[in-house]
mmCIF file of C-alpha atoms and ligand atoms in Angstrom:
data_model
loop_
_atom_site.group_PDB
_atom_site.id
_atom_site.type_symbol
_atom_site.label_atom_id
_atom_site.label_comp_id
_atom_site.label_asym_id
_atom_site.label_seq_id
_atom_site.Cartn_x
_atom_site.Cartn_y
_atom_site.Cartn_z
ATOM 1 C CA MET Z 1186 -15.566 21.576 20.348
ATOM 2 C CA LYS Z 1187 -13.633 19.800 17.620
ATOM 3 C CA GLN Z 1188 -10.338 21.624 17.277
ATOM 4 C CA VAL Z 1189 -8.440 21.227 14.041
ATOM 5 C CA LEU Z 1190 -4.939 22.500 13.342
ATOM 6 C CA VAL Z 1191 -4.849 24.172 9.918
ATOM 7 C CA THR Z 1192 -1.283 24.647 8.698
ATOM 8 C CA GLY Z 1193 -0.952 27.290 5.989
ATOM 9 C CA GLY Z 1194 -4.352 28.525 7.155
ATOM 10 C CA ALA Z 1195 -3.660 32.126 6.065
ATOM 11 C CA GLY Z 1196 -3.186 31.070 2.439
ATOM 12 C CA TYR Z 1197 -5.632 30.898 -0.442
ATOM 13 C CA ILE Z 1198 -7.223 27.496 0.178
ATOM 14 C CA GLY Z 1199 -6.578 27.640 3.937
ATOM 15 C CA THR Z 1200 -8.643 30.792 4.545
ATOM 16 C CA HIS Z 1201 -11.587 29.393 2.579
ATOM 17 C CA THR Z 1202 -11.342 26.118 4.495
ATOM 18 C CA CYS Z 1203 -11.367 27.934 7.850
ATOM 19 C CA VAL Z 1204 -14.668 29.557 6.832
ATOM 20 C CA GLU Z 1205 -16.196 26.170 5.931
ATOM 21 C CA LEU Z 1206 -14.869 24.521 9.114
ATOM 22 C CA LEU Z 1207 -16.443 27.207 11.300
ATOM 23 C CA ALA Z 1208 -19.748 26.837 9.442
ATOM 24 C CA ARG Z 1209 -19.755 23.085 10.225
ATOM 25 C CA GLY Z 1210 -18.973 23.349 13.937
ATOM 26 C CA TYR Z 1211 -15.203 22.807 13.866
ATOM 27 C CA THR Z 1212 -12.752 25.174 15.545
ATOM 28 C CA PRO Z 1213 -9.737 25.847 13.347
ATOM 29 C CA VAL Z 1214 -6.407 26.768 14.922
ATOM 30 C CA VAL Z 1215 -4.110 28.293 12.315
ATOM 31 C CA VAL Z 1216 -0.352 27.942 12.020
ATOM 32 C CA ASP Z 1217 1.387 29.911 9.262
ATOM 33 C CA ASN Z 1218 4.819 31.462 8.759
ATOM 34 C CA PHE Z 1219 3.322 34.011 6.310
ATOM 35 C CA VAL Z 1220 5.939 33.300 3.662
ATOM 36 C CA ASN Z 1221 3.182 33.556 1.039
ATOM 37 C CA SER Z 1222 0.309 35.228 2.922
ATOM 38 C CA SER Z 1223 -0.402 37.884 5.492
ATOM 39 C CA PRO Z 1224 -2.116 38.095 8.897
ATOM 40 C CA ALA Z 1225 -4.619 40.459 7.247
ATOM 41 C CA ALA Z 1226 -6.169 37.427 5.519
ATOM 42 C CA LEU Z 1227 -6.995 35.927 8.916
ATOM 43 C CA ASP Z 1228 -8.550 39.207 10.058
ATOM 44 C CA ARG Z 1229 -10.845 38.973 7.044
ATOM 45 C CA VAL Z 1230 -11.850 35.429 8.051
ATOM 46 C CA ARG Z 1231 -12.635 36.712 11.548
ATOM 47 C CA ARG Z 1232 -14.731 39.546 10.137
ATOM 48 C CA LEU Z 1233 -16.520 37.338 7.633
ATOM 49 C CA THR Z 1234 -17.414 34.597 10.107
ATOM 50 C CA ASN Z 1235 -17.748 36.714 13.231
ATOM 51 C CA HIS Z 1236 -15.597 34.182 15.084
ATOM 52 C CA GLU Z 1237 -12.421 34.477 17.058
ATOM 53 C CA LEU Z 1238 -9.817 32.501 15.181
ATOM 54 C CA ARG Z 1239 -6.689 31.372 17.037
ATOM 55 C CA SER Z 1240 -3.528 31.730 14.995
ATOM 56 C CA TYR Z 1241 0.184 31.287 15.524
ATOM 57 C CA GLU Z 1242 3.092 32.554 13.475
ATOM 58 C CA ALA Z 1243 5.174 29.393 13.281
ATOM 59 C CA ASP Z 1244 6.958 27.188 10.803
ATOM 60 C CA VAL Z 1245 5.821 23.582 10.425
ATOM 61 C CA ARG Z 1246 9.491 22.579 10.580
ATOM 62 C CA ASP Z 1247 9.589 23.681 14.221
ATOM 63 C CA THR Z 1248 8.523 20.314 15.625
ATOM 64 C CA ALA Z 1249 8.621 21.336 19.290
ATOM 65 C CA ARG Z 1250 6.455 24.429 18.730
ATOM 66 C CA ILE Z 1251 3.890 22.517 16.674
ATOM 67 C CA THR Z 1252 3.748 19.754 19.309
ATOM 68 C CA GLU Z 1253 3.106 22.368 21.964
ATOM 69 C CA ILE Z 1254 0.283 23.974 19.920
ATOM 70 C CA LEU Z 1255 -1.336 20.604 19.182
ATOM 71 C CA LYS Z 1256 -1.276 19.694 22.871
ATOM 72 C CA LYS Z 1257 -2.449 23.096 24.065
ATOM 73 C CA HIS Z 1258 -5.553 22.970 21.855
ATOM 74 C CA ASP Z 1259 -6.068 19.224 22.148
ATOM 75 C CA CYS Z 1260 -6.414 19.070 18.341
ATOM 76 C CA GLU Z 1261 -8.124 15.983 16.996
ATOM 77 C CA ALA Z 1262 -6.990 16.469 13.387
ATOM 78 C CA VAL Z 1263 -4.607 18.390 11.163
ATOM 79 C CA ILE Z 1264 -5.351 19.823 7.732
ATOM 80 C CA HIS Z 1265 -1.987 20.457 6.119
ATOM 81 C CA PHE Z 1266 -1.829 23.224 3.506
ATOM 82 C CA ALA Z 1267 1.537 24.735 4.450
ATOM 83 C CA GLY Z 1268 4.115 24.472 1.729
ATOM 84 C CA LEU Z 1269 5.505 26.034 -1.423
ATOM 85 C CA LYS Z 1270 3.502 25.568 -4.605
ATOM 86 C CA ALA Z 1271 4.973 27.199 -7.719
ATOM 87 C CA VAL Z 1272 6.118 24.672 -10.306
ATOM 88 C CA GLY Z 1273 8.632 26.963 -12.101
ATOM 89 C CA ASP Z 1274 10.072 28.190 -8.808
ATOM 90 C CA SER Z 1275 10.538 24.572 -7.685
ATOM 91 C CA VAL Z 1276 12.756 23.941 -10.716
ATOM 92 C CA ALA Z 1277 14.894 26.962 -9.795
ATOM 93 C CA ARG Z 1278 15.215 26.174 -6.056
ATOM 94 C CA PRO Z 1279 14.398 22.505 -5.424
ATOM 95 C CA LEU Z 1280 16.040 22.320 -1.986
ATOM 96 C CA ASP Z 1281 13.671 24.973 -0.636
ATOM 97 C CA TYR Z 1282 10.738 22.907 -1.920
ATOM 98 C CA TYR Z 1283 11.998 19.656 -0.397
ATOM 99 C CA SER Z 1284 12.620 21.483 2.862
ATOM 100 C CA ALA Z 1285 9.202 23.169 3.117
ATOM 101 C CA ASN Z 1286 7.116 20.361 1.654
ATOM 102 C CA VAL Z 1287 8.843 17.099 2.611
ATOM 103 C CA ILE Z 1288 10.860 17.997 5.713
ATOM 104 C CA GLY Z 1289 7.975 20.248 6.799
ATOM 105 C CA THR Z 1290 5.476 17.393 6.582
ATOM 106 C CA HIS Z 1291 7.874 14.997 8.317
ATOM 107 C CA SER Z 1292 8.221 17.468 11.165
ATOM 108 C CA LEU Z 1293 4.466 17.965 11.392
ATOM 109 C CA LEU Z 1294 3.764 14.216 11.445
ATOM 110 C CA SER Z 1295 6.407 13.768 14.151
ATOM 111 C CA ALA Z 1296 4.698 16.468 16.217
ATOM 112 C CA MET Z 1297 1.356 14.710 15.731
ATOM 113 C CA MET Z 1298 2.851 11.417 16.960
ATOM 114 C CA GLU Z 1299 4.241 13.179 20.019
ATOM 115 C CA ALA Z 1300 0.947 14.955 20.761
ATOM 116 C CA GLY Z 1301 -1.244 11.931 19.983
ATOM 117 C CA THR Z 1302 -3.142 13.636 17.127
ATOM 118 C CA GLY Z 1303 -4.300 10.890 14.781
ATOM 119 C CA ARG Z 1304 -6.135 12.405 11.801
ATOM 120 C CA PHE Z 1305 -4.465 13.981 8.804
ATOM 121 C CA VAL Z 1306 -5.750 15.653 5.638
ATOM 122 C CA PHE Z 1307 -3.076 16.364 3.040
ATOM 123 C CA SER Z 1308 -3.078 18.819 0.104
ATOM 124 C CA SER Z 1309 -1.713 16.816 -2.779
ATOM 125 C CA SER Z 1310 -1.959 17.776 -6.408
ATOM 126 C CA ALA Z 1311 -2.776 16.532 -9.888
ATOM 127 C CA THR Z 1312 0.903 17.193 -10.679
ATOM 128 C CA VAL Z 1313 1.696 13.779 -9.141
ATOM 129 C CA TYR Z 1314 0.321 12.133 -12.314
ATOM 130 C CA GLY Z 1315 2.597 13.705 -14.936
ATOM 131 C CA GLU Z 1316 2.133 13.130 -18.666
ATOM 132 C CA PRO Z 1317 -1.330 11.517 -19.098
ATOM 133 C CA GLU Z 1318 -1.452 7.888 -20.229
ATOM 134 C CA PHE Z 1319 -5.235 8.230 -20.359
ATOM 135 C CA LEU Z 1320 -7.836 10.849 -19.452
ATOM 136 C CA PRO Z 1321 -9.553 11.625 -17.242
ATOM 137 C CA TYR Z 1322 -6.947 10.798 -14.624
ATOM 138 C CA THR Z 1323 -8.236 8.268 -12.116
ATOM 139 C CA GLU Z 1324 -6.490 7.759 -8.774
ATOM 140 C CA SER Z 1325 -4.908 4.572 -10.167
ATOM 141 C CA HIS Z 1326 -3.163 6.439 -13.014
ATOM 142 C CA ARG Z 1327 0.630 6.014 -12.931
ATOM 143 C CA LEU Z 1328 2.366 8.551 -10.667
ATOM 144 C CA SER Z 1329 5.184 10.227 -12.529
ATOM 145 C CA PRO Z 1330 5.608 13.932 -11.709
ATOM 146 C CA THR Z 1331 7.669 16.000 -14.117
ATOM 147 C CA ASN Z 1332 9.005 18.704 -11.768
ATOM 148 C CA PRO Z 1333 10.408 19.077 -8.229
ATOM 149 C CA TYR Z 1334 7.123 20.445 -6.847
ATOM 150 C CA GLY Z 1335 5.256 17.317 -7.997
ATOM 151 C CA GLN Z 1336 8.086 15.122 -6.660
ATOM 152 C CA THR Z 1337 7.701 16.672 -3.217
ATOM 153 C CA LYS Z 1338 3.945 15.943 -3.245
ATOM 154 C CA LEU Z 1339 4.573 12.348 -4.306
ATOM 155 C CA SER Z 1340 7.301 11.956 -1.649
ATOM 156 C CA VAL Z 1341 4.809 12.983 1.026
ATOM 157 C CA GLU Z 1342 2.177 10.619 -0.361
ATOM 158 C CA LEU Z 1343 4.712 7.764 -0.109
ATOM 159 C CA MET Z 1344 5.673 8.794 3.419
ATOM 160 C CA LEU Z 1345 1.988 8.718 4.408
ATOM 161 C CA LYS Z 1346 1.444 5.319 2.783
ATOM 162 C CA ASP Z 1347 4.359 3.868 4.781
ATOM 163 C CA LEU Z 1348 3.117 5.495 7.974
ATOM 164 C CA VAL Z 1349 -0.359 3.993 7.506
ATOM 165 C CA GLU Z 1350 1.126 0.554 6.719
ATOM 166 C CA SER Z 1351 3.228 0.708 9.885
ATOM 167 C CA GLY Z 1352 0.074 1.304 11.931
ATOM 168 C CA GLY Z 1353 1.465 4.667 13.090
ATOM 169 C CA MET Z 1354 -1.604 6.494 11.749
ATOM 170 C CA THR Z 1355 -4.918 5.232 10.385
ATOM 171 C CA ASP Z 1356 -7.000 8.223 9.392
ATOM 172 C CA VAL Z 1357 -5.320 9.862 6.416
ATOM 173 C CA ALA Z 1358 -7.010 11.635 3.501
ATOM 174 C CA ILE Z 1359 -4.834 12.458 0.509
ATOM 175 C CA LEU Z 1360 -6.686 15.030 -1.599
ATOM 176 C CA ARG Z 1361 -5.333 15.537 -5.105
ATOM 177 C CA TYR Z 1362 -6.473 18.999 -6.166
ATOM 178 C CA PHE Z 1363 -6.872 19.993 -9.783
ATOM 179 C CA ASN Z 1364 -6.978 23.769 -10.428
ATOM 180 C CA PRO Z 1365 -8.745 25.795 -7.732
ATOM 181 C CA ILE Z 1366 -9.882 29.300 -8.750
ATOM 182 C CA GLY Z 1367 -12.550 31.772 -7.633
ATOM 183 C CA ALA Z 1368 -13.072 33.201 -4.187
ATOM 184 C CA HIS Z 1369 -15.618 33.445 -1.388
ATOM 185 C CA ALA Z 1370 -18.784 35.021 -2.825
ATOM 186 C CA SER Z 1371 -18.519 37.937 -0.359
ATOM 187 C CA GLY Z 1372 -15.326 39.133 -2.069
ATOM 188 C CA GLU Z 1373 -13.721 39.343 1.401
ATOM 189 C CA ILE Z 1374 -11.102 36.637 0.831
ATOM 190 C CA GLY Z 1375 -9.368 35.355 -2.278
ATOM 191 C CA GLU Z 1376 -6.019 34.490 -3.799
ATOM 192 C CA ASP Z 1377 -3.415 37.204 -3.235
ATOM 193 C CA PRO Z 1378 -0.167 35.987 -4.782
ATOM 194 C CA HIS Z 1379 3.059 37.748 -3.855
ATOM 195 C CA GLY Z 1380 4.716 39.172 -6.990
ATOM 196 C CA VAL Z 1381 3.821 38.026 -10.493
ATOM 197 C CA PRO Z 1382 1.075 35.369 -10.336
ATOM 198 C CA ASN Z 1383 2.179 31.869 -11.337
ATOM 199 C CA ASN Z 1384 -1.325 30.668 -12.036
ATOM 200 C CA LEU Z 1385 -3.589 31.685 -14.887
ATOM 201 C CA MET Z 1386 -6.671 32.972 -13.070
ATOM 202 C CA PRO Z 1387 -5.038 35.531 -10.746
ATOM 203 C CA PHE Z 1388 -3.103 36.807 -13.756
ATOM 204 C CA VAL Z 1389 -6.296 37.188 -15.799
ATOM 205 C CA ALA Z 1390 -7.982 38.999 -12.906
ATOM 206 C CA GLN Z 1391 -5.037 41.371 -12.419
ATOM 207 C CA VAL Z 1392 -5.109 42.251 -16.129
ATOM 208 C CA ALA Z 1393 -8.839 42.917 -15.935
ATOM 209 C CA VAL Z 1394 -8.412 45.218 -12.945
ATOM 210 C CA GLY Z 1395 -5.623 47.153 -14.684
ATOM 211 C CA ARG Z 1396 -2.613 45.971 -12.648
ATOM 212 C CA ARG Z 1397 -1.011 44.268 -15.675
ATOM 213 C CA PRO Z 1398 -1.251 45.223 -19.351
ATOM 214 C CA ALA Z 1399 -1.932 41.838 -20.980
ATOM 215 C CA LEU Z 1400 -2.082 38.105 -20.422
ATOM 216 C CA ASN Z 1401 0.767 35.995 -21.823
ATOM 217 C CA VAL Z 1402 -0.574 32.696 -23.131
ATOM 218 C CA PHE Z 1403 2.106 30.025 -23.473
ATOM 219 C CA GLY Z 1404 1.286 28.002 -26.574
ATOM 220 C CA ASN Z 1405 -1.713 28.064 -28.917
ATOM 221 C CA ASP Z 1406 -0.664 25.085 -31.020
ATOM 222 C CA TYR Z 1407 -1.533 22.263 -28.635
ATOM 223 C CA ASP Z 1408 -3.693 19.388 -29.795
ATOM 224 C CA THR Z 1409 -6.765 20.830 -28.047
ATOM 225 C CA PRO Z 1410 -9.979 22.304 -29.537
ATOM 226 C CA ASP Z 1411 -8.627 25.895 -29.652
ATOM 227 C CA GLY Z 1412 -4.908 25.142 -29.376
ATOM 228 C CA THR Z 1413 -4.510 26.421 -25.785
ATOM 229 C CA GLY Z 1414 -3.933 24.333 -22.658
ATOM 230 C CA VAL Z 1415 -6.896 22.628 -20.983
ATOM 231 C CA ARG Z 1416 -7.266 22.247 -17.192
ATOM 232 C CA ASP Z 1417 -9.923 21.179 -14.713
ATOM 233 C CA TYR Z 1418 -10.825 24.363 -12.806
ATOM 234 C CA LEU Z 1419 -12.843 24.034 -9.617
ATOM 235 C CA HIS Z 1420 -14.277 26.615 -7.240
ATOM 236 C CA VAL Z 1421 -12.140 27.090 -4.130
ATOM 237 C CA VAL Z 1422 -15.246 26.934 -1.921
ATOM 238 C CA ASP Z 1423 -16.111 23.501 -3.354
ATOM 239 C CA LEU Z 1424 -12.536 22.474 -2.648
ATOM 240 C CA ALA Z 1425 -12.667 23.825 0.907
ATOM 241 C CA ARG Z 1426 -15.877 21.888 1.576
ATOM 242 C CA ALA Z 1427 -14.163 18.613 0.649
ATOM 243 C CA HIS Z 1428 -11.795 19.020 3.625
ATOM 244 C CA VAL Z 1429 -14.715 19.211 6.035
ATOM 245 C CA LEU Z 1430 -16.235 16.125 4.408
ATOM 246 C CA ALA Z 1431 -12.919 14.290 4.870
ATOM 247 C CA LEU Z 1432 -13.026 15.039 8.613
ATOM 248 C CA GLU Z 1433 -16.664 13.925 8.773
ATOM 249 C CA ARG Z 1434 -15.751 10.682 7.019
ATOM 250 C CA PHE Z 1435 -13.095 9.929 9.671
ATOM 251 C CA GLU Z 1436 -15.909 10.065 12.256
ATOM 252 C CA ARG Z 1437 -18.030 7.455 10.531
ATOM 253 C CA GLU Z 1438 -15.437 5.367 8.696
ATOM 254 C CA PRO Z 1439 -11.830 5.462 9.877
ATOM 255 C CA GLY Z 1440 -9.113 4.635 7.366
ATOM 256 C CA ALA Z 1441 -6.934 6.021 4.607
ATOM 257 C CA ILE Z 1442 -8.276 7.383 1.327
ATOM 258 C CA THR Z 1443 -6.921 9.113 -1.777
ATOM 259 C CA VAL Z 1444 -9.261 11.133 -3.984
ATOM 260 C CA ASN Z 1445 -9.127 13.494 -6.935
ATOM 261 C CA LEU Z 1446 -10.871 16.834 -6.474
ATOM 262 C CA GLY Z 1447 -11.920 18.348 -9.780
ATOM 263 C CA THR Z 1448 -15.117 18.921 -11.719
ATOM 264 C CA GLY Z 1449 -14.436 16.271 -14.354
ATOM 265 C CA HIS Z 1450 -14.509 18.910 -17.128
ATOM 266 C CA GLY Z 1451 -11.655 20.499 -19.026
ATOM 267 C CA THR Z 1452 -11.625 24.231 -19.863
ATOM 268 C CA SER Z 1453 -9.150 25.881 -22.213
ATOM 269 C CA VAL Z 1454 -7.272 29.111 -21.522
ATOM 270 C CA LEU Z 1455 -9.351 30.946 -24.126
ATOM 271 C CA GLU Z 1456 -12.617 29.614 -22.708
ATOM 272 C CA LEU Z 1457 -11.588 30.759 -19.245
ATOM 273 C CA VAL Z 1458 -10.632 34.222 -20.490
ATOM 274 C CA SER Z 1459 -13.884 34.641 -22.341
ATOM 275 C CA ALA Z 1460 -15.935 33.510 -19.297
ATOM 276 C CA PHE Z 1461 -13.984 35.988 -17.180
ATOM 277 C CA GLU Z 1462 -14.586 38.819 -19.642
ATOM 278 C CA ALA Z 1463 -18.304 38.060 -19.528
ATOM 279 C CA ALA Z 1464 -18.352 38.026 -15.708
ATOM 280 C CA SER Z 1465 -16.282 41.194 -15.283
ATOM 281 C CA GLY Z 1466 -17.367 43.232 -18.277
ATOM 282 C CA ARG Z 1467 -13.641 43.930 -18.856
ATOM 283 C CA LYS Z 1468 -11.496 43.098 -21.846
ATOM 284 C CA VAL Z 1469 -8.442 40.912 -21.222
ATOM 285 C CA PRO Z 1470 -5.817 41.511 -23.959
ATOM 286 C CA ILE Z 1471 -3.747 38.457 -24.850
ATOM 287 C CA ASN Z 1472 -0.189 37.988 -26.141
ATOM 288 C CA PHE Z 1473 0.521 34.548 -27.507
ATOM 289 C CA GLY Z 1474 3.984 33.148 -26.837
ATOM 290 C CA PRO Z 1475 5.751 29.806 -27.264
ATOM 291 C CA ARG Z 1476 4.896 26.747 -25.167
ATOM 292 C CA ARG Z 1477 6.487 26.572 -21.729
ATOM 293 C CA CYS Z 1478 8.899 23.714 -21.178
ATOM 294 C CA GLY Z 1479 7.273 20.893 -19.167
ATOM 295 C CA ASP Z 1480 3.644 22.079 -19.595
ATOM 296 C CA ILE Z 1481 1.077 19.368 -20.296
ATOM 297 C CA ALA Z 1482 -1.441 20.063 -23.095
ATOM 298 C CA ALA Z 1483 -4.602 18.926 -21.339
ATOM 299 C CA PHE Z 1484 -5.768 17.089 -18.254
ATOM 300 C CA TRP Z 1485 -8.842 16.767 -16.103
ATOM 301 C CA ALA Z 1486 -10.074 14.612 -13.248
ATOM 302 C CA ASP Z 1487 -12.290 11.636 -12.804
ATOM 303 C CA PRO Z 1488 -13.859 12.829 -9.530
ATOM 304 C CA SER Z 1489 -16.133 9.789 -9.003
ATOM 305 C CA GLN Z 1490 -14.092 8.405 -6.103
ATOM 306 C CA ALA Z 1491 -14.582 11.670 -4.182
ATOM 307 C CA GLU Z 1492 -18.320 11.305 -4.630
ATOM 308 C CA ALA Z 1493 -18.293 7.641 -3.550
ATOM 309 C CA LEU Z 1494 -16.058 8.132 -0.485
ATOM 310 C CA LEU Z 1495 -16.852 11.666 0.650
ATOM 311 C CA GLY Z 1496 -20.219 12.398 -0.909
ATOM 312 C CA TRP Z 1497 -18.472 15.340 -2.610
ATOM 313 C CA ARG Z 1498 -19.045 16.782 -6.010
ATOM 314 C CA ALA Z 1499 -18.326 20.227 -7.408
ATOM 315 C CA GLU Z 1500 -21.404 22.428 -7.198
ATOM 316 C CA TYR Z 1501 -20.161 25.623 -8.827
ATOM 317 C CA GLY Z 1502 -19.607 26.154 -12.553
ATOM 318 C CA LEU Z 1503 -17.161 28.294 -14.502
ATOM 319 C CA ALA Z 1504 -19.427 31.379 -14.532
ATOM 320 C CA ASP Z 1505 -19.679 31.239 -10.701
ATOM 321 C CA MET Z 1506 -15.910 30.902 -10.387
ATOM 322 C CA CYS Z 1507 -15.346 33.953 -12.618
ATOM 323 C CA ARG Z 1508 -18.033 36.039 -10.879
ATOM 324 C CA ASP Z 1509 -16.546 35.371 -7.438
ATOM 325 C CA GLN Z 1510 -12.970 35.903 -8.618
ATOM 326 C CA TRP Z 1511 -14.043 39.274 -9.975
ATOM 327 C CA ALA Z 1512 -15.862 40.186 -6.744
ATOM 328 C CA TRP Z 1513 -12.610 39.563 -4.839
ATOM 329 C CA GLN Z 1514 -10.319 41.275 -7.367
ATOM 330 C CA SER Z 1515 -12.493 44.331 -7.974
ATOM 331 C CA GLN Z 1516 -13.066 44.916 -4.235
ATOM 332 C CA ASN Z 1517 -9.384 44.349 -3.440
ATOM 333 C CA PRO Z 1518 -7.421 45.483 -6.487
ATOM 334 C CA ASN Z 1519 -4.149 45.323 -4.542
ATOM 335 C CA GLY Z 1520 -4.895 42.301 -2.385
ATOM 336 C CA PHE Z 1521 -5.191 42.179 1.406
ATOM 337 C CA GLU Z 1522 -2.555 44.583 2.659
ATOM 338 C CA LEU Z 1523 -3.383 47.549 0.487
ATOM 339 C CA ALA Z 1524 -7.142 47.091 0.102
HETATM 340 N N1 NAD T 1451 -3.558 26.510 -5.419
HETATM 341 C C1 NAD T 1451 -3.367 25.464 -6.206
HETATM 342 O O1 NAD T 1451 -3.520 25.558 -7.429
HETATM 343 C C2 NAD T 1451 -3.000 24.119 -5.623
HETATM 344 C C3 NAD T 1451 -3.159 22.957 -6.417
HETATM 345 C C4 NAD T 1451 -2.790 21.735 -5.886
HETATM 346 C C5 NAD T 1451 -2.275 21.655 -4.584
HETATM 347 N N2 NAD T 1451 -2.119 22.775 -3.854
HETATM 348 C C6 NAD T 1451 -1.535 22.683 -2.495
HETATM 349 O O2 NAD T 1451 -2.465 23.192 -1.553
HETATM 350 C C7 NAD T 1451 -1.774 23.803 -0.462
HETATM 351 C C8 NAD T 1451 -2.327 25.202 -0.249
HETATM 352 O O3 NAD T 1451 -2.191 25.947 -1.466
HETATM 353 P P1 NAD T 1451 -2.599 27.472 -1.572
HETATM 354 O O4 NAD T 1451 -2.959 27.705 -2.987
HETATM 355 O O5 NAD T 1451 -3.552 27.829 -0.500
HETATM 356 O O6 NAD T 1451 -1.172 28.134 -1.312
HETATM 357 P P2 NAD T 1451 -0.793 29.425 -0.448
HETATM 358 O O7 NAD T 1451 0.632 29.723 -0.761
HETATM 359 O O8 NAD T 1451 -1.801 30.489 -0.628
HETATM 360 O O9 NAD T 1451 -0.924 28.847 1.040
HETATM 361 C C9 NAD T 1451 0.114 28.113 1.671
HETATM 362 C C10 NAD T 1451 0.331 28.744 3.041
HETATM 363 O O10 NAD T 1451 1.359 28.014 3.713
HETATM 364 C C11 NAD T 1451 2.215 28.938 4.346
HETATM 365 N N3 NAD T 1451 3.508 28.264 4.511
HETATM 366 C C12 NAD T 1451 4.402 27.932 3.545
HETATM 367 N N4 NAD T 1451 5.448 27.283 4.083
HETATM 368 C C13 NAD T 1451 5.212 27.197 5.418
HETATM 369 C C14 NAD T 1451 5.932 26.649 6.512
HETATM 370 N N5 NAD T 1451 7.120 26.055 6.330
HETATM 371 N N6 NAD T 1451 5.395 26.725 7.750
HETATM 372 C C15 NAD T 1451 4.195 27.340 7.939
HETATM 373 N N7 NAD T 1451 3.476 27.892 6.941
HETATM 374 C C16 NAD T 1451 3.982 27.826 5.690
HETATM 375 C C17 NAD T 1451 2.222 30.150 3.439
HETATM 376 O O11 NAD T 1451 2.587 31.336 4.108
HETATM 377 C C18 NAD T 1451 0.781 30.195 2.968
HETATM 378 O O12 NAD T 1451 -0.040 30.976 3.821
HETATM 379 C C19 NAD T 1451 -0.280 23.769 -0.823
HETATM 380 O O13 NAD T 1451 0.298 22.675 -0.152
HETATM 381 C C20 NAD T 1451 -0.298 23.532 -2.322
HETATM 382 O O14 NAD T 1451 0.869 22.853 -2.744
HETATM 383 C C21 NAD T 1451 -2.478 24.010 -4.338
#
């Protein structure tokens, strides 16, 4: 039994990754402080997979507790999702972001050293690149984040690089996610943001289901084909699968890697809305507003390194992402707690 500690395992990407881990013979052990999720999400994973799933309410900054959990379950690896992720919020309260994301990861790595757990998969982000010098972004693009959230992700990447160079840890996978959307095809689990969604897709879905009157689109005068921002959306199940492939790579080829995880295609806000309308059969009214300070017009990934190193490529397209997002949203109009 290959036990894997999944921090932030009750969150959006964490729940989907637990499902994929169980399907591939790993045993996830979840740690979450539920600051942005609820235990109900883990109950859904249990129901969906028909597996007992061990979970602990704990903060990754509690080094002693995490050490104890790692030792108790004899974990061979850690997949680290726990952290805060809203760009705008990080500008308003940077210290909270440095605490959760940088101090949290430092604490977790210290616990791993103490417990002798040597494999680490880290959720990084395309925000580490900043304003594009060229597109698609490759992993060798300059790293120049434009907000505190991105700075915290880059700080952790640098901490990991130094740790690997010191010989303290060898098996490290830094996964730079682009824009995960969609949900498990069952509609049992999905993204359930607390409060007003920060990301486009959950906002679109909440408008479609009648929870919000209209979508605010920030800027329609960008230098893009329809004037709205362009991003590289990928299906959360494709993203989850990449974490399992990273663990499988450690088995056959130890070492440190950094890979982009995206489809390699850009989609504009208006294209996404129209694909969602087609999938849901619902109209999504739009209000256009001014650009948001710090937003980048367009970016997408070169995912070829993920294919070369992990054998990973995105399998789902935009229509699949919208269909599965709608399955989740329409079956759970108020998210997990009030479904
Ligand atoms: N969703 C995205 O668009 C995206 C893109 C790039 C990178 N990422 C990164 O991927 C990771 C997972 O993202 P997500 O979308 O699943 O977010 P999420 O908020 O749904 O999940 C994060 C989980 O971590 C938990 N958590 C937060 N701080 C914690 C702490 N100190 N101790 C223990 N648990 C804590 C939260 O309660 C939540 O369940 C994050 O690190 C995020 O920065 C996400």
